[in-house]
Short mmCIF file of C-alpha atoms in Angstrom, two decimals:
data_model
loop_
_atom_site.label_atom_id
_atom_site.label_comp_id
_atom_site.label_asym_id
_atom_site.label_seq_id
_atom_site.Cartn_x
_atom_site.Cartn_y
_atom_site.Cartn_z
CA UNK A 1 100.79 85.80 167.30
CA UNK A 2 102.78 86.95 163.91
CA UNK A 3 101.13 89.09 161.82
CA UNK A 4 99.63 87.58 158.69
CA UNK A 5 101.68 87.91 155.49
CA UNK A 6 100.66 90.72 152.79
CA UNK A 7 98.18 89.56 150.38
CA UNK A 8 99.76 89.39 147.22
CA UNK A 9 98.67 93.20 144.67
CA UNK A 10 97.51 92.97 141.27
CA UNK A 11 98.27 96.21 140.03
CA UNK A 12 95.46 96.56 136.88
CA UNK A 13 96.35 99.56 134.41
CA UNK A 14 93.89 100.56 131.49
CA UNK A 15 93.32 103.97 129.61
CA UNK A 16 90.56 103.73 127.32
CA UNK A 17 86.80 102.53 126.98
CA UNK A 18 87.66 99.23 124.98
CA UNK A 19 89.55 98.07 128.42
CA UNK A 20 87.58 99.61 130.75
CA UNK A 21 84.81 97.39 129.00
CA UNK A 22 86.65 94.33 128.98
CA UNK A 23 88.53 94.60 132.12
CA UNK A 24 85.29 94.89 134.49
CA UNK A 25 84.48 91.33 134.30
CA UNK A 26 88.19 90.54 135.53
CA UNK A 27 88.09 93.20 138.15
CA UNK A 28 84.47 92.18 139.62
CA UNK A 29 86.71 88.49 139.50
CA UNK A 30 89.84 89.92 141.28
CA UNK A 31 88.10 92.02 143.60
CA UNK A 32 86.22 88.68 144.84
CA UNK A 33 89.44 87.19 146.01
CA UNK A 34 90.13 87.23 149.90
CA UNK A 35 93.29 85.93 149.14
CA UNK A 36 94.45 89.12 146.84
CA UNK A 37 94.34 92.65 147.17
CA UNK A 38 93.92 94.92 143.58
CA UNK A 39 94.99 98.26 143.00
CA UNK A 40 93.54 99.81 139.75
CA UNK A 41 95.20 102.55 137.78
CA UNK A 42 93.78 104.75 134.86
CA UNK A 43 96.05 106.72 132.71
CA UNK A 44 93.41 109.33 131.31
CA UNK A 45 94.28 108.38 127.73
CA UNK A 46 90.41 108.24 127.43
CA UNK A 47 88.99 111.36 129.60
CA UNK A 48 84.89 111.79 128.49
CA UNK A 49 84.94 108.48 126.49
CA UNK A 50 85.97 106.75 129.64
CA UNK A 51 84.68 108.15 133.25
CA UNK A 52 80.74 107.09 131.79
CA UNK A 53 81.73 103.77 131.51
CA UNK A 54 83.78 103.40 134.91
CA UNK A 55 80.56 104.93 137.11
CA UNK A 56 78.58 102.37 135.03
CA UNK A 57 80.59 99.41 135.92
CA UNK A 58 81.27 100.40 139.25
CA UNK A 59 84.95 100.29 138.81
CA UNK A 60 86.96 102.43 141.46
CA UNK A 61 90.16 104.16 140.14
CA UNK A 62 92.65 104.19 143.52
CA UNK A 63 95.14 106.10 140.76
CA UNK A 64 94.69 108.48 137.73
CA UNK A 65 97.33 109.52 135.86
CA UNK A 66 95.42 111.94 133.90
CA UNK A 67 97.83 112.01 131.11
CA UNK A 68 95.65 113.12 127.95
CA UNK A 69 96.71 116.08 126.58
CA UNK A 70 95.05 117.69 123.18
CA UNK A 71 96.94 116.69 119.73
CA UNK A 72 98.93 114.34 122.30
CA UNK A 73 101.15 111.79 120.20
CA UNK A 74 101.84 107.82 121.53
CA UNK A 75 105.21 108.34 122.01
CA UNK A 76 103.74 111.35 124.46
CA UNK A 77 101.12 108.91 126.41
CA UNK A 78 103.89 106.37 126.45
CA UNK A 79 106.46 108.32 128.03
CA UNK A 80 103.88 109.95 130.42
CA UNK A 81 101.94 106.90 131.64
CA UNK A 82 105.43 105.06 132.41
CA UNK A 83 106.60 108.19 134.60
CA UNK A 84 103.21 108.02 136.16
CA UNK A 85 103.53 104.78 136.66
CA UNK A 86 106.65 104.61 138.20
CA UNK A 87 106.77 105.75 141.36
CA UNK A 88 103.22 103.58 142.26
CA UNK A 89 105.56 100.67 141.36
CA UNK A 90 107.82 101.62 143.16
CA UNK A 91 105.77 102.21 146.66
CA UNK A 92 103.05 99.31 145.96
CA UNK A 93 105.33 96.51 144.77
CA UNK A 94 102.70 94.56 142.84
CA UNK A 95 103.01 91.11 142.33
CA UNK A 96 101.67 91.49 139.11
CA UNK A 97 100.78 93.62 136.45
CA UNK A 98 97.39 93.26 134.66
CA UNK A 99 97.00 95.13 131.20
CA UNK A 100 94.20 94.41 128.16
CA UNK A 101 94.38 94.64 124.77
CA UNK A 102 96.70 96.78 122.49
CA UNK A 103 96.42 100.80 124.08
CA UNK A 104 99.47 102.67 124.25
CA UNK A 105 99.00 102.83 127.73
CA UNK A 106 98.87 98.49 127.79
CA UNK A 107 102.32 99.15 126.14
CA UNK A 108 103.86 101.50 128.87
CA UNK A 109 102.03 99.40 131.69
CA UNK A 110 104.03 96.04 130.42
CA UNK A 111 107.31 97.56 129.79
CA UNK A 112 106.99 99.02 133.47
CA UNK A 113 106.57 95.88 134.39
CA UNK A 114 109.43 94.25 132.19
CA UNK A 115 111.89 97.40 133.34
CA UNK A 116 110.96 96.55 137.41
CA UNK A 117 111.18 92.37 136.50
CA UNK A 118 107.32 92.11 137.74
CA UNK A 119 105.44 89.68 136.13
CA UNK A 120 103.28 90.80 133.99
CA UNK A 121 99.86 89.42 132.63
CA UNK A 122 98.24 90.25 128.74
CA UNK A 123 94.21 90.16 128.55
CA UNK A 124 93.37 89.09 124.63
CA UNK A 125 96.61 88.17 123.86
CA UNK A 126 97.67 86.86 120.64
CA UNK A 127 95.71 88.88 118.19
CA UNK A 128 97.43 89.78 115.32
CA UNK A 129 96.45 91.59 111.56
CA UNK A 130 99.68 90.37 109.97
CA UNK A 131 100.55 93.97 108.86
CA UNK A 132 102.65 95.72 111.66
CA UNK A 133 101.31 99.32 110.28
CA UNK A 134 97.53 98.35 110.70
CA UNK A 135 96.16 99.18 112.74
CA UNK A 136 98.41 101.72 113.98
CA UNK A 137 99.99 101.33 116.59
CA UNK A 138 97.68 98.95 118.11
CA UNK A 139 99.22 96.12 116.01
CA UNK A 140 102.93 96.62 117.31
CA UNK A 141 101.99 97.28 120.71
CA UNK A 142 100.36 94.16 120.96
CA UNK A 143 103.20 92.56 119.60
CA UNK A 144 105.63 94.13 121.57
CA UNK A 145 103.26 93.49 124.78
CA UNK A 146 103.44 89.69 123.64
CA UNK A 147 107.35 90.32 124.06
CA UNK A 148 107.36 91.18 127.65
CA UNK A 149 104.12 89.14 129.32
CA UNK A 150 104.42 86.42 131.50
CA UNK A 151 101.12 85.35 131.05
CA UNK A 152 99.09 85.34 127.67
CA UNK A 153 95.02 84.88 128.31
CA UNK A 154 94.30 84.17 124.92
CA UNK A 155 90.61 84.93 123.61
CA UNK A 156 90.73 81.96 121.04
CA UNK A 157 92.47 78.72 119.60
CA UNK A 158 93.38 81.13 116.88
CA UNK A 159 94.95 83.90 119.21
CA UNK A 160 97.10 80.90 120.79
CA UNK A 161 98.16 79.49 117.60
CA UNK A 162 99.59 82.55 116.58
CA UNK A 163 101.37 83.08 120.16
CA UNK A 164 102.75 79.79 119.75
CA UNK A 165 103.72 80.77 116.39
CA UNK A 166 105.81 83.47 117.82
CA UNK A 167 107.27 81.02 120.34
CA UNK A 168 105.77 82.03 123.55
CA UNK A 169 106.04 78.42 125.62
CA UNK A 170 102.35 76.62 125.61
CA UNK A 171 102.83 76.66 129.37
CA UNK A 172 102.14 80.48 130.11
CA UNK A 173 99.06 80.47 127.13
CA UNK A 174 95.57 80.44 129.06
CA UNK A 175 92.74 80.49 126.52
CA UNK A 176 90.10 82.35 128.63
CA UNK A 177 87.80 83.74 125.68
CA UNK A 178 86.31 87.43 125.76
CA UNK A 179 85.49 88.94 128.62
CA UNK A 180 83.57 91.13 126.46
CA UNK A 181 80.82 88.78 126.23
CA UNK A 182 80.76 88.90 130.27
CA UNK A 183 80.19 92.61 129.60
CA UNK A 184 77.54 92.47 126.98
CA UNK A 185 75.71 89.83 129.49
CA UNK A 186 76.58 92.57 132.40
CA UNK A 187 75.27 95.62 130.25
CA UNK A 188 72.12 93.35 128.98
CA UNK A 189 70.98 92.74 132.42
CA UNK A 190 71.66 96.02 133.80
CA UNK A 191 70.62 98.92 131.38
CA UNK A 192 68.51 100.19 129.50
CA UNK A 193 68.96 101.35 125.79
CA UNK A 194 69.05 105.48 125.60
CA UNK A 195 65.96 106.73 123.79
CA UNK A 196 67.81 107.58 120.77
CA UNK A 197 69.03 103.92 120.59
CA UNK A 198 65.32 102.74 121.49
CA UNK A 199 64.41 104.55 118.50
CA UNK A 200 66.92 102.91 116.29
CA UNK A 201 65.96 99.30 117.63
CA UNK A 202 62.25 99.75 117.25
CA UNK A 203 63.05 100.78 113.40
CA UNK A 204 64.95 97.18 113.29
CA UNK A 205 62.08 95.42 114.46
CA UNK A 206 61.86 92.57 112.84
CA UNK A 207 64.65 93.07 109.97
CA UNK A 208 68.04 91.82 109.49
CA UNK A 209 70.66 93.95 109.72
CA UNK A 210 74.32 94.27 108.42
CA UNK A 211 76.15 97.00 110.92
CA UNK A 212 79.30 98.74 109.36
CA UNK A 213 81.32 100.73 111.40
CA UNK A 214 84.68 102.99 110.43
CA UNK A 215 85.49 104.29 113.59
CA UNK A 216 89.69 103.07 113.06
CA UNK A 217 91.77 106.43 112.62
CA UNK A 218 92.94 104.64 109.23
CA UNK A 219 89.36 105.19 107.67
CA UNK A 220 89.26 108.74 108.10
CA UNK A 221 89.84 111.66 105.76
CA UNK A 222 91.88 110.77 102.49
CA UNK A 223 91.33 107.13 102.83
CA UNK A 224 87.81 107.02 102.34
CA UNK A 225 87.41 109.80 99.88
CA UNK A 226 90.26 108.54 97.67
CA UNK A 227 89.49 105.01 97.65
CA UNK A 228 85.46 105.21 98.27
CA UNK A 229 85.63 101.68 99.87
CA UNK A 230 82.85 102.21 102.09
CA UNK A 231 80.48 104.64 99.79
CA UNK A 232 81.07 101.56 96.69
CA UNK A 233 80.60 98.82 99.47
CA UNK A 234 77.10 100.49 101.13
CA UNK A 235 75.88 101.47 97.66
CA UNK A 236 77.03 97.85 96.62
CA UNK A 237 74.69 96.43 98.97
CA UNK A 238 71.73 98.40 98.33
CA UNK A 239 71.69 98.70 94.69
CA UNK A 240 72.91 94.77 94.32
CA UNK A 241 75.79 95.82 92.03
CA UNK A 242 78.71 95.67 91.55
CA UNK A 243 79.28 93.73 94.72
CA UNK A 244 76.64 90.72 93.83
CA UNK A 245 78.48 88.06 94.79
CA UNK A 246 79.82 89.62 97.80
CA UNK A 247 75.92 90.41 98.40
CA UNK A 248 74.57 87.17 97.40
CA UNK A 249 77.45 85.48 99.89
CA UNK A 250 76.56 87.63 103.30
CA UNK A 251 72.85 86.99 101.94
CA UNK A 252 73.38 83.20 102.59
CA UNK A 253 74.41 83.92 105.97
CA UNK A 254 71.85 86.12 106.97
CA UNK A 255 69.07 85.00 105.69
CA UNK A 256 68.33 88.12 103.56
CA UNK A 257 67.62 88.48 100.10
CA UNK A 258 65.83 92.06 99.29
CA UNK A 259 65.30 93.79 102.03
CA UNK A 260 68.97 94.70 103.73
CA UNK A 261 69.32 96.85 106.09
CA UNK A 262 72.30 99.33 106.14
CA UNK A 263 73.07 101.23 109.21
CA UNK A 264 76.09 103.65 108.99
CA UNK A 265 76.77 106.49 111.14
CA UNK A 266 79.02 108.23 108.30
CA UNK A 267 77.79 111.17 106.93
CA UNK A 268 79.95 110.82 103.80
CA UNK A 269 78.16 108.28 102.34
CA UNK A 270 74.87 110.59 102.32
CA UNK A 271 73.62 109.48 98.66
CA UNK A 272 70.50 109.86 96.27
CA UNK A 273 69.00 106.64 95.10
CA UNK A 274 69.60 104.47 98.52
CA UNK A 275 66.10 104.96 100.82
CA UNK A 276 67.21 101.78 102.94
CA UNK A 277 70.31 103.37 104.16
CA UNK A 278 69.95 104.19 107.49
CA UNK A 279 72.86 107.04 109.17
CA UNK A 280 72.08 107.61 112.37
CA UNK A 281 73.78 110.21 114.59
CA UNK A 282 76.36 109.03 117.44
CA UNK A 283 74.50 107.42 120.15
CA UNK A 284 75.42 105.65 123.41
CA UNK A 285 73.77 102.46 123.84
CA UNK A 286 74.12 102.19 127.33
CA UNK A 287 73.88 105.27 128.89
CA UNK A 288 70.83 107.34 128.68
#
């Protein structure tokens, strides 16, 4: 009797939280294929941020790069995740190459692939800012990713559009939406909210909300206290000037009027004269 032939290897690479979250609906998927085998990589550009979320999901790392390094610059978790990277290519010979989003470490997984002509495929593919320098470098490595992928699972019509845009062939465009919402379903099902998050709902009990988060590098420091965008747009939206019509619009949609709701984690906009603006500390909503 021959021996069967080897099951074809998808050879799935992340680094951060943001894939990690949106790459365990695909992995539960892969892993329930007889017909392939999966071999799952992290390069450590996340370290604390990320391990949580792996034990939570259930995901087992076969490889870990452990590339982060303090004050560490992408050209730095480039260059280290494609030398990590290289020799498991090299021994494994995947069939194909799975990366998500826009990471540095999607960037140096695809080019691996590109430099050892293994096909590679792009989770939420096609999403684009129009400025190359923001967010940065998310926004070129995503485009650059879009370069090198053989396949392009698209998120929306939109996404698509633009990769057809760019003149990737309609043929290799899959539009799969966001297996983030597979996630939320996952997390909803299977957690609980930590206390201090409990707290935070309870308080929203019956109130609509409008959520603002600055957590892209770009909003940080100068940015914000130069330009004030997000003090002038919080205080805009409690005090009902001088944003009204920006107020009166998001109003319309959710069905609010006087009473919105703020929430912020930013210390900076700390203010006299707003009582229903709510800063919470950090919390994690899934792990308690």
């Amino acid at each position: 009797m021959e021996p069967s032939a080897p099951r074809p290897r998808v050879l799935c690479v992340f680094g951060t939280r943001p894939e990690v979250i949106k790459l365990a609906p695909v992995l539960r998927a892969l892993n329930s294929r007889a017909d392939l085998d999966t071999l799952v990589v992290s390069s450590g550009q996340h370290t604390s941020l990320l391990y949580p979320f792996l034990d939570f999901f259930g995901i087992q790392v076969d490889e870990d790069l452990q590339v982060m390094q303090h004050d560490q610059t992408p050209n730095e978790v480039c260059a280290r995740v494609m030398a990590g990277l290289e020799p498991i290519v090299r021994r494994e010979k995947p069939a194909l190459i799975l990366v998500q989003g826009d990471t540095t470490t999607a960037l140096a997984a695809a080019l691996t692939g590109f430099h050892h002509r293994i096909p590679v495929g792009h989770v939420e593919a096609g999403l684009r800012s129009g400025n190359p320098l923001s967010p940065f470098p998310e926004e070129m490595n995503r485009r650059l990713v879009s370069q090198v992928a053989t396949y392009h699972f698209a998120a929306t019509k939109g996404n698509r559009a633009a990769l057809l845009a760019e003149g990737v062939p309609e043929a290799v465009i899959f539009v799969t939406g966001n297996p983030i919402v597979d996630s939320l379903q996952f997390i909803l099902k299977n957690a609980q909210p930590s206390p201090r998050a409990a707290e935070l709902l309870q308080l929203a009990t019956g109130k609509k909300l409008i959520v603002l988060t600055t957590h892209r590098r770009e909003s940080f420091g100068e940015v914000m206290r130069q330009h004030g965008e997000h003090e002038h747009l919080a205080s805009g939206f409690i005090r009902g000037t001088p944003f009204r019509q920006f107020r009166e619009c998001v109003a319309a949609v959710a069905g609010v009027r006087e009473h919105i709701t703020l929430w912020m984690p930013l210390r900076v906009l700390r203010r006299p004269g707003l009582p229903r603006l709510l800063l919470p500390v950090p919390v994690d909503p899934v792990l308690s």
